[in-house]
Tab-separated table of C-alpha atoms and ligand atoms in Angstrom:
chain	number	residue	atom	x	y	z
A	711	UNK	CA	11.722	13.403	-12.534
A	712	UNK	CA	10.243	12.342	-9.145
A	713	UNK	CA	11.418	9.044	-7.731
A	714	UNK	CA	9.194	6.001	-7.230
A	715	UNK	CA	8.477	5.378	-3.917
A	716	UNK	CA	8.226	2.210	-2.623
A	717	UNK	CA	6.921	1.209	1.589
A	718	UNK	CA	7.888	-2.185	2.699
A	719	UNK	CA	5.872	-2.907	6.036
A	720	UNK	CA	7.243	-5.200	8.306
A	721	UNK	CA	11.242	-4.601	8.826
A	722	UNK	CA	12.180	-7.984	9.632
A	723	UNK	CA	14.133	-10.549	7.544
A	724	UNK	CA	12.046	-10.207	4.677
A	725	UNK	CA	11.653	-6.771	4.969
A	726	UNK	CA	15.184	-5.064	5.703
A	727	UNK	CA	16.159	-7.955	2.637
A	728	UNK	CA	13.491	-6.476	0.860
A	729	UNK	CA	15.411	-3.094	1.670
A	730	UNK	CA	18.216	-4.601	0.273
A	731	UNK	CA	17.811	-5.455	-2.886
A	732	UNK	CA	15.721	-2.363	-3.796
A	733	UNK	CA	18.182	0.378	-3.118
A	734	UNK	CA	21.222	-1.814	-4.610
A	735	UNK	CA	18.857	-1.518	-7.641
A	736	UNK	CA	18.022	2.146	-7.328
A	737	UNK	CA	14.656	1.535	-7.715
A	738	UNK	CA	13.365	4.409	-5.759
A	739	UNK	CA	12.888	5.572	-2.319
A	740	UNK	CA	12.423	3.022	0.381
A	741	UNK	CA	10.233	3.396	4.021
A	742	UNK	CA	10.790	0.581	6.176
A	743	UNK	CA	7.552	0.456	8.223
A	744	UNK	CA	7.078	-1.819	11.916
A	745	UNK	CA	4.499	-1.604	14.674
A	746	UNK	CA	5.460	0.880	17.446
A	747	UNK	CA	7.333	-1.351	19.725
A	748	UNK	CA	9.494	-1.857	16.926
A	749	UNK	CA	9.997	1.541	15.213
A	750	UNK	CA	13.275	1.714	16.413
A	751	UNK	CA	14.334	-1.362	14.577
A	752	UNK	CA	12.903	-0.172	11.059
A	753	UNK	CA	14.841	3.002	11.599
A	754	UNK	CA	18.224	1.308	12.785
A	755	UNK	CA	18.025	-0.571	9.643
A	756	UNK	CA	16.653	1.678	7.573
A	757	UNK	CA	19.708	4.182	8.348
A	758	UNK	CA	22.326	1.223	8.821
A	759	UNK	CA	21.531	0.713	4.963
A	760	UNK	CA	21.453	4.480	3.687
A	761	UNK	CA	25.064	4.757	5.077
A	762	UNK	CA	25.925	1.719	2.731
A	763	UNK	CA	24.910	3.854	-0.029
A	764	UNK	CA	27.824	5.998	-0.714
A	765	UNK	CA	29.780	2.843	-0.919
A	766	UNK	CA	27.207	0.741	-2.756
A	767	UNK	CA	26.492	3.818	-4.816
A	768	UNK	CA	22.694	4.266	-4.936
A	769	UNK	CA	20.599	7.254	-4.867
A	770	UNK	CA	17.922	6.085	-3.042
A	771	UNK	CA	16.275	7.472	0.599
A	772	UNK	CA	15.892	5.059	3.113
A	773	UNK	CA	13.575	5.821	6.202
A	774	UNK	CA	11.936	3.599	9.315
A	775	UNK	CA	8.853	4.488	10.717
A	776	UNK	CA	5.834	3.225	12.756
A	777	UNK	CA	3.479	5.822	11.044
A	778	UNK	CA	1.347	4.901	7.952
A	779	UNK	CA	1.600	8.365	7.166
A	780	UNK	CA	4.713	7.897	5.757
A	781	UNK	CA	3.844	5.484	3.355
A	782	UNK	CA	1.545	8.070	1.355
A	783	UNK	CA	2.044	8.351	-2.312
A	784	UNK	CA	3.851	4.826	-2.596
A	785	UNK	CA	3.914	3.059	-5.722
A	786	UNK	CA	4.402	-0.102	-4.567
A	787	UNK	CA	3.563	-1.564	-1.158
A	788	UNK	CA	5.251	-4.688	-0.268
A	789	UNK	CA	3.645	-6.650	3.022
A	790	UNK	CA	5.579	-8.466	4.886
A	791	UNK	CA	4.361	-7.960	8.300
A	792	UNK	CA	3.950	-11.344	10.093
A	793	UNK	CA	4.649	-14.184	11.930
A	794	UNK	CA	7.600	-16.492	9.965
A	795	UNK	CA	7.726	-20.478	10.228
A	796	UNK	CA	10.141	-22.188	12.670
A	797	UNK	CA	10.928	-25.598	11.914
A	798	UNK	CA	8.281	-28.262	12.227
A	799	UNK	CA	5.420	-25.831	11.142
A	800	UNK	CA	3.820	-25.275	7.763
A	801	UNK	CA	3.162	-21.932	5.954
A	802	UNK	CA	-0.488	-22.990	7.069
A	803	UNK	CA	-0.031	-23.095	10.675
A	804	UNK	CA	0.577	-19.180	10.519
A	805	UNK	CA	-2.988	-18.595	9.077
A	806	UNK	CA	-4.523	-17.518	12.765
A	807	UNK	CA	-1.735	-14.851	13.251
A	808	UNK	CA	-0.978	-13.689	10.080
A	809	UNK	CA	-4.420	-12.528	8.881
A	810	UNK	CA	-5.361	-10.667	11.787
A	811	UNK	CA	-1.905	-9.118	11.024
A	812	UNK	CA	-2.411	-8.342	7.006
A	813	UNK	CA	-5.784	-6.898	7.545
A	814	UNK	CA	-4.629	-4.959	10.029
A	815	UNK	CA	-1.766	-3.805	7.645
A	816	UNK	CA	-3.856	-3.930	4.425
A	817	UNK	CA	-6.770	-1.074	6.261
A	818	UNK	CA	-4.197	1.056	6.767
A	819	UNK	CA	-2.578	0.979	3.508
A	820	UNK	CA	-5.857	1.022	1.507
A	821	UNK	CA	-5.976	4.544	3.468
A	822	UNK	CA	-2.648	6.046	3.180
A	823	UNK	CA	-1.746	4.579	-0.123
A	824	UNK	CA	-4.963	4.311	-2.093
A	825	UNK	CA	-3.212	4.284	-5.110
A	826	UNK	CA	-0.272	1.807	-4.901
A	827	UNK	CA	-0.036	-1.574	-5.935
A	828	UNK	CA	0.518	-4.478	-2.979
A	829	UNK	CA	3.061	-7.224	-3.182
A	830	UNK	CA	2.555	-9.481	-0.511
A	831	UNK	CA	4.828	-11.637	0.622
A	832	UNK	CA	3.362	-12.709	4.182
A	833	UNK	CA	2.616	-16.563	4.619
A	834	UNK	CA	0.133	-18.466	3.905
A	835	UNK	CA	0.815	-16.674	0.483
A	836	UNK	CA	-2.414	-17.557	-1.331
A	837	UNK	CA	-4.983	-16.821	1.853
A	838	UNK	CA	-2.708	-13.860	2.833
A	839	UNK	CA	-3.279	-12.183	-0.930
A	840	UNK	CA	-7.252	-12.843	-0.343
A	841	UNK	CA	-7.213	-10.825	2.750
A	842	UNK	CA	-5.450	-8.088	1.401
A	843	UNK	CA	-7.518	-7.833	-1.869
A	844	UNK	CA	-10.817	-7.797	0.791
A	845	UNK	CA	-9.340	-5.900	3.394
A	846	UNK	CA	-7.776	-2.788	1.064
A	847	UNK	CA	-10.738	-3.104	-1.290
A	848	UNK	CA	-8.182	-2.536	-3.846
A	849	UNK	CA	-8.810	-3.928	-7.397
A	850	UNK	CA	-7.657	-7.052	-8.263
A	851	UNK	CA	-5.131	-5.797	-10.844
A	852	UNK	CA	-3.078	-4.018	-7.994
A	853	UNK	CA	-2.756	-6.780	-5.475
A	854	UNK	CA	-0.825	-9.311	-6.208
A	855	UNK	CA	1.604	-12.128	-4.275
A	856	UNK	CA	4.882	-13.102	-4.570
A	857	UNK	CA	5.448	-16.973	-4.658
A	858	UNK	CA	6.321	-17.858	-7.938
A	859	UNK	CA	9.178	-15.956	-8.591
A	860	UNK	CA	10.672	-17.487	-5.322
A	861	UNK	CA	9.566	-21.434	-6.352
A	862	UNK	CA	10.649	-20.607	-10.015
A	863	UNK	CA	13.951	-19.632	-8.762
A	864	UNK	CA	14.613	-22.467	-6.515
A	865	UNK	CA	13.951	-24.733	-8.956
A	866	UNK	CA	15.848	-23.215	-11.655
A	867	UNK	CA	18.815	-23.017	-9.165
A	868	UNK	CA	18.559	-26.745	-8.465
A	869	UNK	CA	18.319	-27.762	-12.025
A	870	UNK	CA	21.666	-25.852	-12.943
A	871	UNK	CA	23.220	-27.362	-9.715
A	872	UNK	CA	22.255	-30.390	-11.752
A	873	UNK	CA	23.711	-29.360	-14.743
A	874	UNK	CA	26.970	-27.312	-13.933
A	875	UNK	CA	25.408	-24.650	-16.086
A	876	UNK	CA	24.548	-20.782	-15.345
A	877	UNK	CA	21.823	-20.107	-13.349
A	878	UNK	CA	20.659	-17.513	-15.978
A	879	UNK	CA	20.271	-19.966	-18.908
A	880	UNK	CA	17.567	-22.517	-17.572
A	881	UNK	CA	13.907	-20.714	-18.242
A	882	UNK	CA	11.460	-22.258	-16.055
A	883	UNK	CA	7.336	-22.015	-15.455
A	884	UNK	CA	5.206	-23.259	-12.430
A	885	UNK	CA	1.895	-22.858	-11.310
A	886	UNK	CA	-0.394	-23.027	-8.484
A	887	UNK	CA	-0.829	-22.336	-4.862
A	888	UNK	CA	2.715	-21.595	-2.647
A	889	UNK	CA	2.697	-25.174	-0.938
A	890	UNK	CA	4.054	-28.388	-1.323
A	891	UNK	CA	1.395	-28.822	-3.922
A	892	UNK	CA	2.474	-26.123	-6.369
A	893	UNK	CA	3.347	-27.453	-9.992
A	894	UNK	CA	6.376	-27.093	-11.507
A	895	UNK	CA	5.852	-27.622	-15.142
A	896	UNK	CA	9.274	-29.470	-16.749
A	897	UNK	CA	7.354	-29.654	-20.234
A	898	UNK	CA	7.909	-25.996	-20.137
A	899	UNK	CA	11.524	-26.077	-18.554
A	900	UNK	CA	14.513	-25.315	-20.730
A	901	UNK	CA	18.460	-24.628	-20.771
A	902	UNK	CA	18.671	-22.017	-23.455
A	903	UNK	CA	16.061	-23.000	-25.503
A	904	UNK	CA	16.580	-26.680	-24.927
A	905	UNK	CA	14.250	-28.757	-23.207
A	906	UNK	CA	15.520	-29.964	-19.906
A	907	UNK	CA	13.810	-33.533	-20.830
A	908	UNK	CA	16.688	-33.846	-23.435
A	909	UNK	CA	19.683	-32.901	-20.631
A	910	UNK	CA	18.287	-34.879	-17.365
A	911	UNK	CA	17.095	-37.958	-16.592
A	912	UNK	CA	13.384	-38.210	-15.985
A	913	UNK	CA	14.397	-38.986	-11.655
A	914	UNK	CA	16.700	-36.253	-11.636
A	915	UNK	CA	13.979	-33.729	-12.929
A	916	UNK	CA	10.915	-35.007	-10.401
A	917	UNK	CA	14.128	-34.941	-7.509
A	918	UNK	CA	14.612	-31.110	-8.738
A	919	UNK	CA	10.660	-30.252	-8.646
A	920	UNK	CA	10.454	-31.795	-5.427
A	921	UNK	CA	13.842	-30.052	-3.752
A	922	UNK	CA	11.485	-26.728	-5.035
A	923	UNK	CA	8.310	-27.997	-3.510
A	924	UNK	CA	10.375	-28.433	0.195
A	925	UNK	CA	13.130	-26.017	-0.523
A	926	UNK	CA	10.947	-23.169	1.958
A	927	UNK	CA	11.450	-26.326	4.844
A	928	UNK	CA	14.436	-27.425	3.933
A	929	UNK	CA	15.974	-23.952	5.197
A	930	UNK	CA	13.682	-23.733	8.172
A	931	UNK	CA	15.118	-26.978	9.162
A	932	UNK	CA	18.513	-25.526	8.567
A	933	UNK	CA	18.399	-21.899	10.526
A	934	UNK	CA	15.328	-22.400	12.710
A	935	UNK	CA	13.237	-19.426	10.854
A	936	UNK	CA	12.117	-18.940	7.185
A	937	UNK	CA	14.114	-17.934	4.281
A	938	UNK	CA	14.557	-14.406	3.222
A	939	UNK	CA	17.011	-13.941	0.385
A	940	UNK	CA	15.225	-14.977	-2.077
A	941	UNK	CA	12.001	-14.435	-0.851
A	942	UNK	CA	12.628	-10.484	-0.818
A	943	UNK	CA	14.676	-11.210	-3.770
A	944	UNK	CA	11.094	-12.740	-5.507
A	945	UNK	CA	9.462	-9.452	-4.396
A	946	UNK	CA	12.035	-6.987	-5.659
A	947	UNK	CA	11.982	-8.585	-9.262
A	948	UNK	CA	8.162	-7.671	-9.270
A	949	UNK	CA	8.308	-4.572	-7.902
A	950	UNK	CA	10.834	-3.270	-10.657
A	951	UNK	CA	8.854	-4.515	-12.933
A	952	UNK	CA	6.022	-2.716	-11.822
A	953	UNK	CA	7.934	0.599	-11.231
A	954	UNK	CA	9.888	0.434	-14.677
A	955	UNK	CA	6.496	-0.373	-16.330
A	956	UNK	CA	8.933	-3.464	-17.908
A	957	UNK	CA	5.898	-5.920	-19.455
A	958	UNK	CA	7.745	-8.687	-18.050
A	959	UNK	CA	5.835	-12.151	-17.901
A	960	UNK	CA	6.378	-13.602	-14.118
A	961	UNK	CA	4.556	-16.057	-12.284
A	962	UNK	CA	2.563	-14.568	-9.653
A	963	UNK	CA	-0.686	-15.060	-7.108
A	964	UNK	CA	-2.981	-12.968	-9.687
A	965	UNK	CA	-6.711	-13.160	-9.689
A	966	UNK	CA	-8.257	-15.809	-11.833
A	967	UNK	CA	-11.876	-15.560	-12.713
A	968	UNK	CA	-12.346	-18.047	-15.720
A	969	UNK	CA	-8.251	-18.560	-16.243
A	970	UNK	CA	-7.363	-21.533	-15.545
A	971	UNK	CA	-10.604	-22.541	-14.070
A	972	UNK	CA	-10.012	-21.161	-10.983
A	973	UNK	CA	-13.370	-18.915	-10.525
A	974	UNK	CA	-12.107	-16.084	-8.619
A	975	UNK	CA	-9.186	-16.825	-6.272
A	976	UNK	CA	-5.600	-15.731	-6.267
A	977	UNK	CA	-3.289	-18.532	-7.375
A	978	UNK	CA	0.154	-18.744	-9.324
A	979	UNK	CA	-0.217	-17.872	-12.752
A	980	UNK	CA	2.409	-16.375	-15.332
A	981	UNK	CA	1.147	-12.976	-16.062
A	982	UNK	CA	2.644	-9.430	-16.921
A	983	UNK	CA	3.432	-7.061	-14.570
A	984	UNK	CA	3.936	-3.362	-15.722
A	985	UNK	CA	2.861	0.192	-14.618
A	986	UNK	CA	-0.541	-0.890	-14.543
A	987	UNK	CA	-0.019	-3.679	-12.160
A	988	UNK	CA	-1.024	-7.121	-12.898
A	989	UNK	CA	-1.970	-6.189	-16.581
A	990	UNK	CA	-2.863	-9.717	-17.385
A	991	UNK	CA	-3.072	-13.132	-17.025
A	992	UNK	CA	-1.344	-15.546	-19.413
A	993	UNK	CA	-2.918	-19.130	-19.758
A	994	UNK	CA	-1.006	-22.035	-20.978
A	995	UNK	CA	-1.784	-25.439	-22.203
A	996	UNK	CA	-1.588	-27.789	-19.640
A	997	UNK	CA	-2.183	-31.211	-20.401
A	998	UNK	CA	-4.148	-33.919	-18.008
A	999	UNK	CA	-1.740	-34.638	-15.311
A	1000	UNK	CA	-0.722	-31.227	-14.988
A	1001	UNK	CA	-4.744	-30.107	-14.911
A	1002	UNK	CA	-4.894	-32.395	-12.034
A	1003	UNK	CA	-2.129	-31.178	-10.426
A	1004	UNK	CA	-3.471	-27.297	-10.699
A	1005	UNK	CA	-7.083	-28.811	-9.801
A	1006	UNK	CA	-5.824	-30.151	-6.366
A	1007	UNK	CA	-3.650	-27.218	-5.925
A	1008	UNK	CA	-6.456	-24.844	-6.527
A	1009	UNK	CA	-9.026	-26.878	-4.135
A	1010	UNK	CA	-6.071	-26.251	-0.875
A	1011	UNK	CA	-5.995	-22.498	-2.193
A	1012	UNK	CA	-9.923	-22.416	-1.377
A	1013	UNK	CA	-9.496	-24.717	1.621
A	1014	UNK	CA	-7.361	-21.868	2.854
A	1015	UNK	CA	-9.606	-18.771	2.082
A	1016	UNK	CA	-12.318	-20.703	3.501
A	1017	UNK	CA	-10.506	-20.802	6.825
A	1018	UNK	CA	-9.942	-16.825	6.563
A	1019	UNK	CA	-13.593	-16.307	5.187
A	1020	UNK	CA	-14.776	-18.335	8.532
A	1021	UNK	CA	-12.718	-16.444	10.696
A	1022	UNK	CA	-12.985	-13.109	9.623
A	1023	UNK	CA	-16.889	-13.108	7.913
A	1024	UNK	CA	-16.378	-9.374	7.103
A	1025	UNK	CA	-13.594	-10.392	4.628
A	1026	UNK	CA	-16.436	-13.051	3.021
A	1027	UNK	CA	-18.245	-11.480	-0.259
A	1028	UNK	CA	-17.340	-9.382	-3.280
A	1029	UNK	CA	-15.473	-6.245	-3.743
A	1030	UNK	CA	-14.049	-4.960	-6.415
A	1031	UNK	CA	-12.844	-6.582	-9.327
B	2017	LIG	N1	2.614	-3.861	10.973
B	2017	LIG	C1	3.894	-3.791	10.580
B	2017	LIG	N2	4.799	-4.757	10.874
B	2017	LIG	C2	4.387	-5.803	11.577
B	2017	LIG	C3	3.044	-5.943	12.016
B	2017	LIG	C4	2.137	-4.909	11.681
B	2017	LIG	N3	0.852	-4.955	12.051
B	2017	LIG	N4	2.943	-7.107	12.696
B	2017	LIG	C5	4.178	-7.672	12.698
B	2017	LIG	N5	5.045	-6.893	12.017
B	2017	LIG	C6	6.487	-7.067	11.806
B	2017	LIG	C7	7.190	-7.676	13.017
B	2017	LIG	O1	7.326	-6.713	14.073
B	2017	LIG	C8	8.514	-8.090	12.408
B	2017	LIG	O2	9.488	-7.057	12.483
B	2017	LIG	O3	6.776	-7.993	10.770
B	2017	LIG	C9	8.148	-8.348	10.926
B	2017	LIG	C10	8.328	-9.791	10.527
B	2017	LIG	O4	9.685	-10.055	10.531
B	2017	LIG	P1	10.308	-11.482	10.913
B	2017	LIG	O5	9.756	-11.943	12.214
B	2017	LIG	O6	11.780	-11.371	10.747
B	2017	LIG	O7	9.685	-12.462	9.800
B	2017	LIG	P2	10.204	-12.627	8.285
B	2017	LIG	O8	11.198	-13.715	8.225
B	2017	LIG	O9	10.554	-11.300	7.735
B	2017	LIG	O10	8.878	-13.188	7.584
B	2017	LIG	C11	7.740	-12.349	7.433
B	2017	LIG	O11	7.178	-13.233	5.272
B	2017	LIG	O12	8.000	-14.960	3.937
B	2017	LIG	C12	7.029	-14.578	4.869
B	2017	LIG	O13	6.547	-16.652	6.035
B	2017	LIG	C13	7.126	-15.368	6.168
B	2017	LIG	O14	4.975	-14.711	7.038
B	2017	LIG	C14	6.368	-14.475	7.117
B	2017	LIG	C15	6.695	-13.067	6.599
């Protein structure tokens, strides 16, 4: 049986991490992939973590490269490549960089890799995602950015640090744009099967949703650049279920046409991701403050794509859907 093969581009924090977690989950081949100037690092790494293997015990090839070439017959593509926050700066302030960067990364993908699906990662998330989708020409269904799993996470790691209680039991759900004005969703937040509302105070909840909102800056402040664990960790989670075709329901930056109301924008939505890609969107029930919530969360989404679609006309208009 031929392994899945999957390219990370970009060998940075979030990429090598990226690295990481993918071989310690066997979940195929892995090509580290960096501009010229910095082949050498995406090989260093790439071989630093292939002689882990014997000891970590995973069959799994790791490469660097600077050449595209490499990346042909991936499955899955995750983007990284970019400029990270240091402290002071929002995940908007690396628009101007970062999507001359992912279109540059996105062309050559959309040539080497025609048939892969793209996880990006690279910040702004949700105008990052739009350039990709426009600049690969890829369908919708196989682009896709990771944000959610990463929010999801944070906040389900601050509501156990809450509770004393496993990480693994609390089930949580959040929407919208990867910002301080995503939504976290506590109506639909429980601690094996029980609603958090019955095991928190209402304060202690909203102080939990708004840790996840800032939890991105809270570890800028700390280290001086942006976080990478979980990020790649976020990414990794996708991509296996991609590559193991698993159905499983995760919130990403999918394309909404009519879900949700967006009218045909990437933004954080639960949805399934198998073999297929994004294989579809799942809406909820949201009631009127949460609407609100999505509605201004959606509006900075298009704020941001705006600012790509005015810098960049040529990735303005439709592709393919
Ligand atoms: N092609 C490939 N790699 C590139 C390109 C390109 N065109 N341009 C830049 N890179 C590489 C850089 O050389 C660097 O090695 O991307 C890597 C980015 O690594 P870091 O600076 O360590 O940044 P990192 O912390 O990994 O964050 C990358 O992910 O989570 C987001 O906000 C974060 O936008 C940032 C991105």
């Amino acid at each position: 049986m031929r392994r899945a093969k999957i390219s990370v581009i970009g060998a940075g924090n979030v990429g090598a991490t990226c690295a990481h977690w993918a071989a310690a989950k066997e979940l195929g081949d892995i090509v580290l992939v960096d501009i010229p100037d910095k082949e050498g690092v995406a090989k260093g790494k790439a071989l630093d973590l292939f002689c882990a293997a014997p000891m970590e015990r995973f069959d799994a090839n790791v490469t660097g490269t600077a050449d595209y070439a490499d990346t042909v017959d991936s499955d899955v593509v995750i983007v990284t490549a970019g400029i990270p926050r240091k402290p002071g700066m929002s995940r908007d302030d690396l628009i101007a960089t970062n999507v001359k960067i992912v279109k540059s990364v996105s062309e050559q993908i959309a040539k080497s890799a025609p048939d892969a699906v793209m996880i990006v990662v690279s910040n702004p998330l949700d105008a990052m995602v739009y350039t990709a989708w426009k600049a690969s020409g890829f369908p919708t269904h196989r682009i896709v950015g990771q944000a959610g799993c990463l929010d999801v996470a944070r906040f389900r790691a601050f509501i156990a640090m809450e509770l004393g209680c496993s990480v693994e039991d609390i089930q949580a759900l959040l929407l919208g744009g990867h910002g301080d004005d995503m939504v976290p969703l506590p109506r639909y937040t429980s601690v094996h099967g029980i609603p958090v509302t019955q095991l928190l105070p209402n304060a202690t909840i909203q102080a939990c949703v708004d840790r996840a909102k800032k939890g991105g800056g809270e570890i800028v402040k700390l280290m001086g650049t942006s976080a990478y664990y979980a990020p790649a960790s976020g990414a990794v989670q996708m991509a296996e279920a991609i590559i193991r075709d698993k159905k499983r329901i995760l919130p990403c930056a999918a394309f909404c046409e009519n879900e949700y109301g967006v009218g045909g924008y990437f933004v954080g939505v639960p949805c399934i991701l198998g073999a297929g890609g994004m294989e579809k969107v799942i809406e909820i029930e949201l009631d009127s403050d949460e609407q609100t919530l999505m509605d201004e969360s959606i509006s900075h989404v298009k704020e941001l794509v705006d600012i790509v679609q005015k810098t960049f006309p040529e990735l303005a208009g439709k592709v393919s859907v």
